[in-house]
Short mmCIF file of C-alpha atoms and ligand atoms in Angstrom, two decimals:
data_model
loop_
_atom_site.label_atom_id
_atom_site.label_comp_id
_atom_site.label_asym_id
_atom_site.label_seq_id
_atom_site.Cartn_x
_atom_site.Cartn_y
_atom_site.Cartn_z
CA MET A 1 -21.98 6.93 -44.44
CA ALA A 2 -23.57 3.91 -42.80
CA LYS A 3 -25.76 1.65 -44.89
CA GLN A 4 -29.49 1.40 -44.19
CA THR A 5 -30.72 -2.01 -43.10
CA ASP A 6 -33.63 -3.54 -44.94
CA ALA A 7 -35.07 -4.85 -41.70
CA ILE A 8 -36.44 -1.54 -40.43
CA GLU A 9 -37.47 1.09 -42.91
CA LEU A 10 -38.08 4.39 -41.24
CA GLN A 11 -40.84 6.61 -42.64
CA LYS A 12 -41.86 10.17 -41.97
CA ASN A 13 -44.84 9.29 -39.80
CA PHE A 14 -44.57 9.29 -36.06
CA ALA A 15 -46.04 7.37 -33.16
CA LEU A 16 -45.66 7.07 -29.42
CA LEU A 17 -44.13 3.86 -28.07
CA ILE A 18 -46.08 2.38 -25.17
CA ASP A 19 -45.66 -1.16 -23.84
CA GLY A 20 -43.93 -2.31 -27.03
CA LYS A 21 -46.65 -0.94 -29.34
CA LEU A 22 -46.58 2.05 -31.66
CA VAL A 23 -49.53 4.23 -30.67
CA GLU A 24 -51.27 6.90 -32.73
CA THR A 25 -53.20 9.69 -31.05
CA GLU A 26 -56.10 12.02 -31.79
CA ASN A 27 -54.12 15.13 -30.92
CA PHE A 28 -51.04 16.36 -32.74
CA LEU A 29 -48.52 19.10 -32.35
CA ARG A 30 -47.01 20.86 -35.32
CA VAL A 31 -43.25 20.66 -35.68
CA ILE A 32 -41.65 23.68 -37.35
CA ASN A 33 -38.43 23.60 -39.33
CA PRO A 34 -36.55 26.59 -37.86
CA ALA A 35 -34.68 27.17 -41.15
CA THR A 36 -37.95 27.77 -43.05
CA GLU A 37 -40.46 28.59 -40.27
CA LYS A 38 -42.78 26.07 -41.98
CA VAL A 39 -44.56 23.14 -40.35
CA PHE A 40 -42.87 20.05 -41.74
CA ALA A 41 -44.38 17.26 -39.61
CA HIS A 42 -47.16 16.45 -37.18
CA CYS A 43 -46.30 14.71 -33.96
CA PRO A 44 -48.68 12.68 -31.78
CA VAL A 45 -49.34 14.08 -28.32
CA ALA A 46 -49.69 11.91 -25.23
CA ASP A 47 -52.35 12.60 -22.60
CA GLN A 48 -52.67 11.50 -18.98
CA THR A 49 -54.05 8.07 -20.02
CA HIS A 50 -51.03 7.44 -22.26
CA LEU A 51 -48.77 8.41 -19.37
CA ASN A 52 -50.56 6.12 -16.92
CA THR A 53 -50.51 3.21 -19.40
CA SER A 54 -46.78 3.73 -19.98
CA VAL A 55 -46.01 3.85 -16.28
CA SER A 56 -48.00 0.63 -15.66
CA ALA A 57 -46.16 -1.07 -18.52
CA ALA A 58 -42.80 0.12 -17.20
CA ARG A 59 -43.63 -1.22 -13.73
CA ARG A 60 -44.71 -4.60 -15.11
CA ALA A 61 -41.47 -4.88 -17.09
CA LEU A 62 -39.31 -3.96 -14.13
CA ASP A 63 -38.87 -7.33 -12.41
CA ALA A 64 -37.65 -9.21 -15.47
CA TRP A 65 -35.44 -6.34 -16.66
CA SER A 66 -33.80 -5.63 -13.31
CA SER A 67 -33.15 -9.36 -12.82
CA LYS A 68 -30.89 -9.47 -15.87
CA SER A 69 -27.14 -9.11 -15.35
CA TYR A 70 -25.23 -5.96 -16.32
CA GLU A 71 -23.64 -7.96 -19.14
CA GLU A 72 -27.03 -8.96 -20.52
CA ARG A 73 -28.34 -5.41 -20.41
CA ALA A 74 -25.10 -4.16 -22.00
CA GLY A 75 -25.82 -6.57 -24.88
CA TYR A 76 -29.13 -4.80 -25.60
CA ILE A 77 -27.42 -1.41 -25.50
CA GLN A 78 -24.73 -2.57 -27.92
CA GLN A 79 -27.50 -3.52 -30.36
CA LEU A 80 -28.99 -0.06 -29.90
CA ALA A 81 -25.65 1.54 -30.87
CA ILE A 82 -25.52 -0.64 -34.01
CA LEU A 83 -29.05 0.36 -35.03
CA LEU A 84 -28.35 4.04 -34.47
CA ARG A 85 -25.32 3.86 -36.76
CA GLU A 86 -27.22 1.91 -39.39
CA HIS A 87 -29.97 4.55 -39.51
CA LYS A 88 -27.89 7.63 -38.94
CA ASP A 89 -28.49 9.16 -42.37
CA PHE A 90 -32.23 9.16 -41.84
CA LEU A 91 -31.99 10.26 -38.19
CA ALA A 92 -29.45 13.01 -38.91
CA SER A 93 -31.54 14.49 -41.71
CA LEU A 94 -34.60 14.48 -39.45
CA LEU A 95 -32.60 16.03 -36.61
CA THR A 96 -31.38 18.86 -38.84
CA GLN A 97 -34.90 19.55 -40.08
CA GLU A 98 -36.42 19.75 -36.61
CA GLN A 99 -33.47 21.22 -34.70
CA GLY A 100 -31.68 23.31 -37.33
CA LYS A 101 -28.03 22.34 -36.76
CA PRO A 102 -25.83 21.56 -39.79
CA LEU A 103 -26.12 18.00 -41.07
CA SER A 104 -22.50 17.16 -40.23
CA GLN A 105 -23.20 18.10 -36.60
CA SER A 106 -26.36 15.98 -36.57
CA VAL A 107 -24.35 13.02 -37.84
CA ALA A 108 -21.73 13.74 -35.15
CA GLU A 109 -24.45 13.88 -32.47
CA ILE A 110 -25.73 10.43 -33.43
CA ASP A 111 -22.22 8.96 -33.68
CA ARG A 112 -21.33 10.41 -30.29
CA GLY A 113 -24.60 9.15 -28.80
CA ALA A 114 -23.86 5.64 -30.10
CA SER A 115 -20.29 5.54 -28.79
CA GLN A 116 -21.21 7.09 -25.44
CA SER A 117 -23.95 4.46 -25.09
CA GLU A 118 -21.36 1.73 -25.62
CA GLY A 119 -19.04 3.47 -23.16
CA ILE A 120 -21.68 3.72 -20.43
CA ALA A 121 -22.65 0.08 -20.88
CA GLY A 122 -19.01 -0.92 -20.32
CA ILE A 123 -18.70 0.61 -16.85
CA GLU A 124 -18.43 -1.85 -13.99
CA ILE A 125 -20.35 -1.17 -10.77
CA PRO A 126 -18.71 -3.40 -8.18
CA ILE A 127 -20.19 -4.36 -4.81
CA GLU A 128 -18.05 -2.47 -2.30
CA ALA A 129 -16.86 -4.38 0.79
CA LEU A 130 -16.66 -1.69 3.49
CA VAL A 131 -15.68 -3.85 6.45
CA ASP A 132 -14.50 -7.43 6.50
CA ASP A 133 -12.89 -8.23 9.87
CA GLU A 134 -13.24 -10.93 12.49
CA GLU A 135 -16.54 -9.56 13.80
CA ARG A 136 -18.42 -8.15 10.86
CA TYR A 137 -18.88 -8.13 7.13
CA ILE A 138 -20.41 -4.94 5.70
CA GLU A 139 -20.98 -4.34 2.01
CA LEU A 140 -22.53 -1.61 -0.09
CA GLN A 141 -24.49 -2.64 -3.13
CA TYR A 142 -26.60 -0.68 -5.58
CA ARG A 143 -30.12 -1.53 -6.71
CA PRO A 144 -32.12 0.02 -9.55
CA LEU A 145 -34.56 2.75 -8.44
CA GLY A 146 -37.50 1.51 -10.54
CA VAL A 147 -39.22 3.58 -13.22
CA VAL A 148 -37.22 6.58 -14.44
CA GLY A 149 -38.84 9.56 -16.17
CA ILE A 150 -36.52 11.34 -18.60
CA ILE A 151 -37.31 14.87 -19.80
CA THR A 152 -35.11 16.48 -22.47
CA PRO A 153 -34.60 19.92 -24.10
CA TRP A 154 -34.44 20.95 -27.76
CA ASN A 155 -30.77 21.75 -28.33
CA ALA A 156 -29.31 18.23 -28.60
CA PRO A 157 -32.31 15.90 -28.38
CA VAL A 158 -30.51 12.70 -29.42
CA ASN A 159 -27.50 12.96 -27.16
CA LEU A 160 -29.38 14.32 -24.17
CA ALA A 161 -31.89 11.47 -24.40
CA LEU A 162 -29.33 8.70 -24.88
CA GLY A 163 -27.13 9.57 -21.88
CA PRO A 164 -29.90 9.24 -19.24
CA LEU A 165 -31.75 6.51 -21.16
CA VAL A 166 -28.74 4.19 -21.43
CA SER A 167 -27.66 4.94 -17.84
CA ALA A 168 -31.13 4.13 -16.51
CA LEU A 169 -31.52 0.95 -18.58
CA TYR A 170 -28.03 -0.38 -17.94
CA THR A 171 -28.51 -0.02 -14.18
CA GLY A 172 -31.74 -2.05 -14.38
CA ASN A 173 -34.48 0.59 -14.47
CA THR A 174 -37.29 0.92 -16.99
CA ILE A 175 -38.03 4.30 -18.58
CA ILE A 176 -40.58 6.84 -19.81
CA LEU A 177 -38.95 9.43 -22.11
CA LYS A 178 -40.45 12.78 -23.07
CA PRO A 179 -38.58 15.03 -25.51
CA SER A 180 -39.15 18.78 -25.92
CA PRO A 181 -42.29 19.64 -27.93
CA TYR A 182 -39.99 21.65 -30.25
CA THR A 183 -37.89 18.60 -31.23
CA PRO A 184 -39.82 15.36 -30.59
CA LEU A 185 -39.35 13.57 -33.91
CA THR A 186 -35.85 12.08 -33.88
CA THR A 187 -36.52 10.84 -30.35
CA LEU A 188 -39.74 9.08 -31.42
CA LYS A 189 -37.87 7.46 -34.32
CA MET A 190 -35.22 6.21 -31.91
CA GLY A 191 -38.07 4.69 -29.90
CA GLU A 192 -39.32 2.94 -33.03
CA LEU A 193 -35.86 1.47 -33.59
CA MET A 194 -35.41 0.45 -29.97
CA ARG A 195 -38.76 -1.36 -30.07
CA GLU A 196 -36.99 -4.01 -32.17
CA ILE A 197 -34.51 -4.64 -29.39
CA PHE A 198 -35.99 -4.13 -25.92
CA PRO A 199 -38.76 -6.17 -24.27
CA ALA A 200 -42.20 -4.51 -24.17
CA GLY A 201 -42.59 -1.96 -21.38
CA VAL A 202 -38.88 -1.49 -20.70
CA ILE A 203 -38.82 1.65 -22.86
CA ASN A 204 -41.76 4.01 -23.41
CA PHE A 205 -41.54 7.11 -25.58
CA LEU A 206 -44.15 9.85 -25.20
CA ALA A 207 -44.33 13.28 -26.77
CA GLY A 208 -46.08 16.32 -25.41
CA GLY A 209 -45.77 19.77 -23.91
CA ASP A 210 -44.60 21.11 -20.58
CA GLU A 211 -47.77 19.90 -18.84
CA LEU A 212 -46.92 16.27 -19.67
CA GLY A 213 -43.46 16.82 -18.13
CA HIS A 214 -45.10 18.23 -15.02
CA GLU A 215 -47.42 15.19 -14.77
CA MET A 216 -44.34 12.94 -14.93
CA THR A 217 -42.63 14.79 -12.09
CA LYS A 218 -45.58 14.24 -9.75
CA HIS A 219 -46.58 10.74 -10.86
CA PRO A 220 -46.55 8.47 -7.76
CA GLU A 221 -45.31 5.43 -9.70
CA ILE A 222 -42.24 7.14 -11.21
CA ASN A 223 -39.25 6.82 -8.90
CA LYS A 224 -36.77 9.21 -10.46
CA ILE A 225 -36.70 12.15 -12.84
CA SER A 226 -33.66 12.78 -15.00
CA PHE A 227 -34.21 16.29 -16.29
CA THR A 228 -32.16 18.35 -18.73
CA GLY A 229 -33.28 21.91 -19.37
CA SER A 230 -33.31 25.42 -17.95
CA VAL A 231 -32.61 26.41 -14.34
CA GLU A 232 -36.10 27.88 -14.06
CA THR A 233 -37.82 24.62 -15.06
CA GLY A 234 -35.31 22.57 -13.04
CA LYS A 235 -36.52 24.32 -9.88
CA LYS A 236 -40.14 23.49 -10.76
CA VAL A 237 -39.19 19.86 -11.40
CA MET A 238 -37.49 19.59 -8.03
CA ALA A 239 -40.43 21.21 -6.20
CA SER A 240 -42.91 18.88 -7.87
CA ALA A 241 -40.75 15.75 -7.38
CA ALA A 242 -40.57 16.57 -3.66
CA GLY A 243 -44.23 15.53 -3.32
CA THR A 244 -43.27 11.86 -3.78
CA LEU A 245 -39.61 12.24 -2.73
CA LYS A 246 -38.45 11.21 -6.19
CA ARG A 247 -34.76 11.17 -6.83
CA VAL A 248 -33.70 13.83 -9.34
CA THR A 249 -30.76 14.45 -11.58
CA LEU A 250 -30.93 18.02 -12.90
CA GLU A 251 -28.69 19.05 -15.80
CA LEU A 252 -29.37 22.77 -16.14
CA GLY A 253 -28.11 25.90 -17.82
CA GLY A 254 -24.72 27.56 -17.72
CA ASN A 255 -22.93 30.86 -18.28
CA ASP A 256 -19.50 29.40 -18.96
CA PRO A 257 -16.45 31.67 -18.75
CA ALA A 258 -13.26 31.16 -20.76
CA ILE A 259 -10.27 32.97 -19.23
CA ILE A 260 -7.55 33.71 -21.76
CA LEU A 261 -4.12 34.43 -20.25
CA GLU A 262 -1.62 36.91 -21.73
CA ASP A 263 0.85 34.28 -23.00
CA VAL A 264 -1.40 32.69 -25.67
CA ASP A 265 -1.11 33.16 -29.41
CA PRO A 266 -4.57 34.62 -30.16
CA GLU A 267 -4.48 33.52 -33.82
CA ALA A 268 -3.69 29.94 -32.76
CA ILE A 269 -6.59 29.57 -30.31
CA ALA A 270 -9.26 31.71 -31.99
CA LYS A 271 -10.76 28.86 -34.03
CA LYS A 272 -11.16 26.62 -30.98
CA ILE A 273 -12.69 29.37 -28.85
CA PHE A 274 -15.02 30.46 -31.63
CA PHE A 275 -16.24 26.89 -32.12
CA ALA A 276 -16.70 26.39 -28.36
CA ALA A 277 -18.87 29.53 -28.24
CA PHE A 278 -20.83 29.30 -31.48
CA VAL A 279 -21.30 25.60 -32.28
CA ASN A 280 -25.03 24.83 -32.68
CA SER A 281 -25.42 28.64 -32.83
CA GLY A 282 -24.50 28.93 -29.16
CA GLN A 283 -27.33 26.63 -28.09
CA VAL A 284 -25.17 24.35 -25.98
CA CYS A 285 -25.37 24.24 -22.17
CA MET A 286 -21.57 24.21 -21.85
CA ALA A 287 -20.79 26.62 -24.72
CA VAL A 288 -18.38 29.45 -23.90
CA LYS A 289 -20.74 32.29 -23.00
CA ARG A 290 -18.28 34.89 -21.63
CA ILE A 291 -14.71 35.40 -22.90
CA TYR A 292 -12.32 37.08 -20.42
CA ALA A 293 -9.24 38.25 -22.34
CA HIS A 294 -6.07 39.72 -20.80
CA GLU A 295 -5.50 43.31 -21.91
CA GLU A 296 -2.15 42.41 -23.55
CA ILE A 297 -3.78 40.09 -26.10
CA TYR A 298 -7.29 41.57 -26.03
CA GLU A 299 -7.22 43.53 -29.31
CA GLU A 300 -5.49 40.73 -31.20
CA LEU A 301 -7.93 38.12 -29.87
CA CYS A 302 -10.90 40.37 -30.76
CA SER A 303 -9.65 40.64 -34.38
CA ALA A 304 -8.93 36.91 -34.66
CA LEU A 305 -12.39 35.98 -33.32
CA ALA A 306 -14.12 38.59 -35.50
CA LYS A 307 -12.39 37.05 -38.53
CA GLU A 308 -13.76 33.62 -37.56
CA ALA A 309 -17.25 35.10 -37.13
CA LYS A 310 -17.15 36.76 -40.54
CA ASN A 311 -16.01 33.52 -42.21
CA ALA A 312 -18.69 31.38 -40.54
CA LYS A 313 -21.49 30.93 -43.08
CA TYR A 314 -24.95 30.50 -41.64
CA GLY A 315 -28.08 29.17 -43.31
CA ASN A 316 -30.15 26.01 -43.74
CA GLY A 317 -28.31 23.13 -42.05
CA LEU A 318 -29.11 20.79 -44.95
CA ASP A 319 -26.74 22.83 -47.14
CA PRO A 320 -23.19 21.52 -46.43
CA GLU A 321 -21.77 25.01 -47.12
CA ASN A 322 -23.25 26.31 -43.86
CA HIS A 323 -21.33 26.15 -40.58
CA LEU A 324 -24.17 27.47 -38.41
CA GLY A 325 -27.92 26.88 -38.52
CA PRO A 326 -30.80 28.95 -37.14
CA ILE A 327 -31.91 29.46 -33.55
CA GLN A 328 -34.16 26.50 -32.84
CA ASN A 329 -37.49 28.18 -32.10
CA LYS A 330 -39.34 31.47 -32.11
CA MET A 331 -39.45 31.75 -28.31
CA GLN A 332 -35.66 31.44 -28.05
CA PHE A 333 -35.13 33.69 -31.10
CA ASN A 334 -37.19 36.44 -29.44
CA LYS A 335 -35.23 36.02 -26.21
CA VAL A 336 -31.88 36.40 -27.98
CA VAL A 337 -33.18 39.37 -30.00
CA GLY A 338 -34.24 40.95 -26.67
CA ILE A 339 -30.65 40.58 -25.41
CA LEU A 340 -29.34 42.03 -28.69
CA GLU A 341 -31.59 45.08 -28.35
CA ASP A 342 -30.52 45.60 -24.75
CA THR A 343 -26.86 45.31 -25.81
CA LYS A 344 -27.37 47.97 -28.49
CA LYS A 345 -29.26 50.26 -26.12
CA ILE A 346 -26.43 50.32 -23.58
CA GLY A 347 -23.94 51.31 -26.28
CA ALA A 348 -21.70 48.22 -26.46
CA ARG A 349 -19.39 47.79 -29.47
CA PHE A 350 -20.15 45.13 -32.10
CA LEU A 351 -17.20 43.31 -33.70
CA SER A 352 -19.38 41.13 -35.92
CA GLY A 353 -23.05 40.47 -36.60
CA GLY A 354 -25.68 42.43 -34.70
CA THR A 355 -27.96 42.93 -37.71
CA LEU A 356 -30.65 40.37 -38.47
CA PRO A 357 -30.85 39.11 -42.07
CA ASP A 358 -34.00 39.62 -44.10
CA MET A 359 -34.79 35.98 -44.84
CA PRO A 360 -37.17 33.30 -43.57
CA GLY A 361 -35.95 31.19 -40.66
CA TYR A 362 -34.82 32.11 -37.16
CA PHE A 363 -31.38 33.16 -38.39
CA PHE A 364 -29.07 35.28 -36.28
CA PRO A 365 -25.49 36.01 -37.45
CA PRO A 366 -22.56 35.14 -35.14
CA THR A 367 -22.27 38.28 -33.05
CA LEU A 368 -19.28 39.32 -30.93
CA VAL A 369 -19.60 42.22 -28.53
CA THR A 370 -16.99 44.26 -26.60
CA ASP A 371 -16.95 47.30 -24.32
CA ILE A 372 -19.94 45.98 -22.43
CA ASP A 373 -20.89 46.42 -18.82
CA GLU A 374 -20.48 43.42 -16.49
CA ASP A 375 -24.03 44.01 -15.22
CA SER A 376 -25.59 43.85 -18.70
CA ARG A 377 -28.08 41.14 -19.64
CA LEU A 378 -25.61 39.63 -22.13
CA VAL A 379 -23.01 39.05 -19.41
CA ARG A 380 -25.34 38.10 -16.53
CA GLU A 381 -27.88 35.86 -18.32
CA GLU A 382 -27.52 32.58 -20.16
CA GLN A 383 -27.96 33.91 -23.72
CA PHE A 384 -28.13 30.43 -25.32
CA GLY A 385 -27.65 31.90 -28.78
CA PRO A 386 -24.99 33.23 -31.16
CA ILE A 387 -24.08 36.44 -29.31
CA VAL A 388 -21.04 36.43 -27.02
CA PRO A 389 -19.23 39.17 -25.05
CA ILE A 390 -15.44 39.61 -24.92
CA LEU A 391 -14.46 41.21 -21.61
CA LYS A 392 -11.08 42.77 -20.85
CA TYR A 393 -9.10 42.20 -17.63
CA LYS A 394 -5.73 43.32 -16.29
CA ASP A 395 -5.28 41.22 -13.15
CA VAL A 396 -6.07 37.50 -13.33
CA GLU A 397 -7.46 37.61 -9.77
CA ASP A 398 -10.09 40.02 -11.06
CA ALA A 399 -10.86 37.67 -14.00
CA ILE A 400 -11.34 34.70 -11.62
CA ARG A 401 -13.62 36.76 -9.37
CA ARG A 402 -15.75 37.92 -12.32
CA ALA A 403 -15.84 34.42 -13.84
CA ASN A 404 -17.19 33.03 -10.54
CA ASP A 405 -19.60 35.91 -9.94
CA THR A 406 -22.69 34.11 -11.26
CA PRO A 407 -25.35 31.76 -9.90
CA TYR A 408 -24.38 29.33 -12.69
CA GLY A 409 -21.57 26.78 -12.32
CA LEU A 410 -21.71 24.34 -15.20
CA SER A 411 -18.22 24.56 -16.66
CA GLY A 412 -15.39 26.90 -17.64
CA SER A 413 -11.95 26.94 -19.18
CA VAL A 414 -8.53 28.56 -18.90
CA TRP A 415 -6.25 29.04 -21.91
CA SER A 416 -2.46 29.49 -21.65
CA ASN A 417 0.88 28.20 -22.86
CA ASP A 418 1.80 27.68 -19.20
CA ARG A 419 -0.22 24.56 -18.40
CA GLU A 420 0.72 24.50 -14.73
CA ARG A 421 -0.37 28.07 -14.11
CA ALA A 422 -3.59 27.56 -16.09
CA THR A 423 -4.35 24.39 -14.09
CA LYS A 424 -4.02 26.28 -10.79
CA ILE A 425 -6.46 28.91 -12.06
CA ALA A 426 -8.87 26.31 -13.46
CA LYS A 427 -9.04 24.66 -10.02
CA ARG A 428 -10.42 27.91 -8.63
CA LEU A 429 -13.41 28.02 -10.98
CA ARG A 430 -16.58 27.05 -9.08
CA VAL A 431 -17.92 24.73 -11.77
CA GLY A 432 -18.76 21.09 -12.44
CA THR A 433 -16.03 20.87 -15.11
CA ALA A 434 -12.97 23.09 -15.53
CA TRP A 435 -10.96 22.57 -18.71
CA VAL A 436 -7.45 23.74 -19.62
CA ASN A 437 -6.76 24.65 -23.26
CA GLN A 438 -10.03 23.03 -24.36
CA HIS A 439 -13.74 23.49 -23.77
CA ARG A 440 -16.70 21.15 -24.23
CA ALA A 441 -14.86 17.80 -24.02
CA THR A 442 -17.00 15.08 -22.42
CA SER A 443 -16.84 11.30 -22.17
CA ALA A 444 -18.90 8.35 -20.96
CA TYR A 445 -16.27 7.76 -18.24
CA VAL A 446 -16.13 11.32 -16.88
CA PRO A 447 -18.92 12.77 -14.70
CA PHE A 448 -20.68 15.81 -16.14
CA GLY A 449 -23.03 18.19 -14.34
CA GLY A 450 -23.40 21.54 -12.70
CA ALA A 451 -22.22 23.24 -9.53
CA LYS A 452 -24.40 25.93 -7.92
CA GLU A 453 -27.67 26.50 -9.82
CA SER A 454 -26.44 24.62 -12.90
CA GLY A 455 -27.73 21.37 -11.51
CA ILE A 456 -27.84 18.54 -9.03
CA GLY A 457 -26.16 15.18 -9.54
CA ARG A 458 -24.05 14.05 -12.47
CA GLN A 459 -24.53 12.15 -15.73
CA TYR A 460 -22.01 9.66 -17.14
CA SER A 461 -19.27 7.71 -15.32
CA ILE A 462 -19.75 5.45 -12.32
CA LEU A 463 -20.85 8.51 -10.34
CA GLY A 464 -23.62 9.25 -12.85
CA LEU A 465 -24.74 5.61 -12.94
CA LYS A 466 -25.03 5.50 -9.15
CA GLY A 467 -27.55 8.33 -9.46
CA TYR A 468 -29.92 5.80 -11.06
CA MET A 469 -29.53 3.43 -8.14
CA GLU A 470 -30.28 3.16 -4.44
CA PRO A 471 -27.24 2.42 -2.25
CA GLU A 472 -28.02 -0.42 0.16
CA VAL A 473 -25.89 -1.58 3.05
CA LEU A 474 -25.75 -5.23 4.06
CA SER A 475 -24.26 -5.72 7.53
CA VAL A 476 -23.56 -9.22 8.85
CA VAL A 477 -22.29 -10.19 12.30
CA LYS A 478 -19.85 -13.09 12.02
P1 LIG B 501 -36.90 23.96 -20.69
O1 LIG B 501 -36.54 23.92 -19.25
O2 LIG B 501 -37.82 25.01 -21.15
O3 LIG B 501 -37.56 22.57 -21.16
C1 LIG B 501 -36.91 21.33 -21.03
C2 LIG B 501 -37.93 20.22 -20.99
O4 LIG B 501 -38.73 20.36 -19.83
C3 LIG B 501 -38.92 20.18 -22.17
O5 LIG B 501 -39.13 18.83 -22.52
C4 LIG B 501 -40.18 20.79 -21.56
O6 LIG B 501 -41.37 20.37 -22.20
C5 LIG B 501 -40.11 20.27 -20.14
N1 LIG B 501 -40.85 21.07 -19.14
C6 LIG B 501 -41.19 22.37 -19.18
N2 LIG B 501 -41.84 22.74 -18.05
C7 LIG B 501 -41.87 21.64 -17.27
C8 LIG B 501 -42.35 21.39 -15.95
N3 LIG B 501 -42.95 22.34 -15.21
N4 LIG B 501 -42.19 20.15 -15.43
C9 LIG B 501 -41.56 19.17 -16.13
N5 LIG B 501 -41.09 19.36 -17.39
C10 LIG B 501 -41.24 20.58 -17.94
O7 LIG B 501 -35.49 24.00 -21.44
P2 LIG B 501 -35.21 24.19 -23.00
O8 LIG B 501 -35.52 25.60 -23.35
O9 LIG B 501 -35.89 23.08 -23.73
O10 LIG B 501 -33.63 23.92 -23.08
C11 LIG B 501 -32.66 24.90 -22.94
C12 LIG B 501 -32.03 24.85 -21.55
O11 LIG B 501 -31.51 23.55 -21.29
C13 LIG B 501 -30.85 25.79 -21.43
O12 LIG B 501 -30.91 26.46 -20.19
C14 LIG B 501 -29.65 24.86 -21.45
O13 LIG B 501 -28.48 25.37 -20.83
C15 LIG B 501 -30.20 23.67 -20.74
N6 LIG B 501 -29.39 22.47 -21.04
C16 LIG B 501 -28.61 21.91 -20.05
C17 LIG B 501 -27.79 20.82 -20.34
C18 LIG B 501 -26.89 20.19 -19.30
O14 LIG B 501 -26.44 19.06 -19.52
N7 LIG B 501 -26.61 20.83 -18.19
C19 LIG B 501 -27.79 20.30 -21.63
C20 LIG B 501 -28.57 20.90 -22.60
C21 LIG B 501 -29.38 21.98 -22.30
#
């Protein structure tokens, strides 16, 4: 574990960060630990005045920040990664208490956030010479957009804040960040740490409900919204941003298929598929949400996955014995229970789970379902919880058609011992990312985002970074 620095001692009180100052507020929201259902902290809530003050500060800071070189800005981001690692014990414990995921996964989220930040800040964005002949010189360069509003969800608040935040800052923008009202605390603490590094106004951290997010999307002085959340809210964000023609990057939901071909060894892949479906109790945008298994290996795969489900201990994430934590909030718990009830009503077969434990906390056992209709809620909707269908197929063409028969298009995977055949099939998935013999692998250098209704634009990589910039052509007659 990393050592704590003496320089910054983090405490369990929380403040907004506006123009380099920690700001307390009159209004608070109560943050519930989903493993106990008890309020464990109070979080300040920003109002319209806080938002306006933050936006003004971000605009004032823009000139000096955008005038720095990429290398200079990368230097600030490297310091951020160091601070995150130094304080990861504190941050990870806070993340588990507000989000619910096991402590080891909170530590991994912070480690990954730190290394992805370093990765993003190492990407070169060259000026592109398009024409350079006897008559003309034409180049394409990229300028920062200005003030970027970042809005994040509750399933991975650290990672999903750091990706857009570092991308926006590295490319010369200043930012206003608003986390989900369900998980605002770790984000505010990151703001407190970053205050030690970044000049006043460059970073502003607010907390608040959906209304604050809406105010950001229509604010005339915010130039771009980077939004991660549900498809439904993504559409509202885009409609509202249209009023000021803001640029948007939308990272939205998914209903990821995994197609398992007949030549796999079910025992050998079960652990990987189970993890890809149930990590963070299924509350991952790119988790496997539908498993299509060839009839020849179907029964064996069902048994192997059911064994994994039965061995996966769930409970309070602070207890290292537990592999899975609770569902993050009551609203989502009720939604997943609604899908469970529908699945029972239509007579599907349960291989594991399906019965809720009698204990405090939004706990839901890992539940695998078979013999279920393709038109059921569990197959059609993004369940975003620990209940996953296994669907049988005979002809792979039919599996590809069913996998693509959804408005979602975030990602998907194909599993086989024949890599070439699996690759050909993966290329036919209509998704932002198609994996072969893996699922859920991302990197700072590889673009990530959704096809179809799973989003617009990409995060990470040079492609993602260009989404935080305006392309400008310079054309010179010689
Ligand atoms: P959500 O859409 O309900 O909320 C996300 C954020 O938007 C919150 O901060 C919320 O306060 C804010 N918000 C709500 N209404 C708003 C409005 N009208 N205008 C502006 N902001 C508003 O999503 P959630 O329930 O927090 O997160 C779960 C969803 O996020 C799932 O669908 C999941 O798949 C998706 N997600 C996508 C990715 C990705 O990278 N594609 C990653 C993680 C999660």
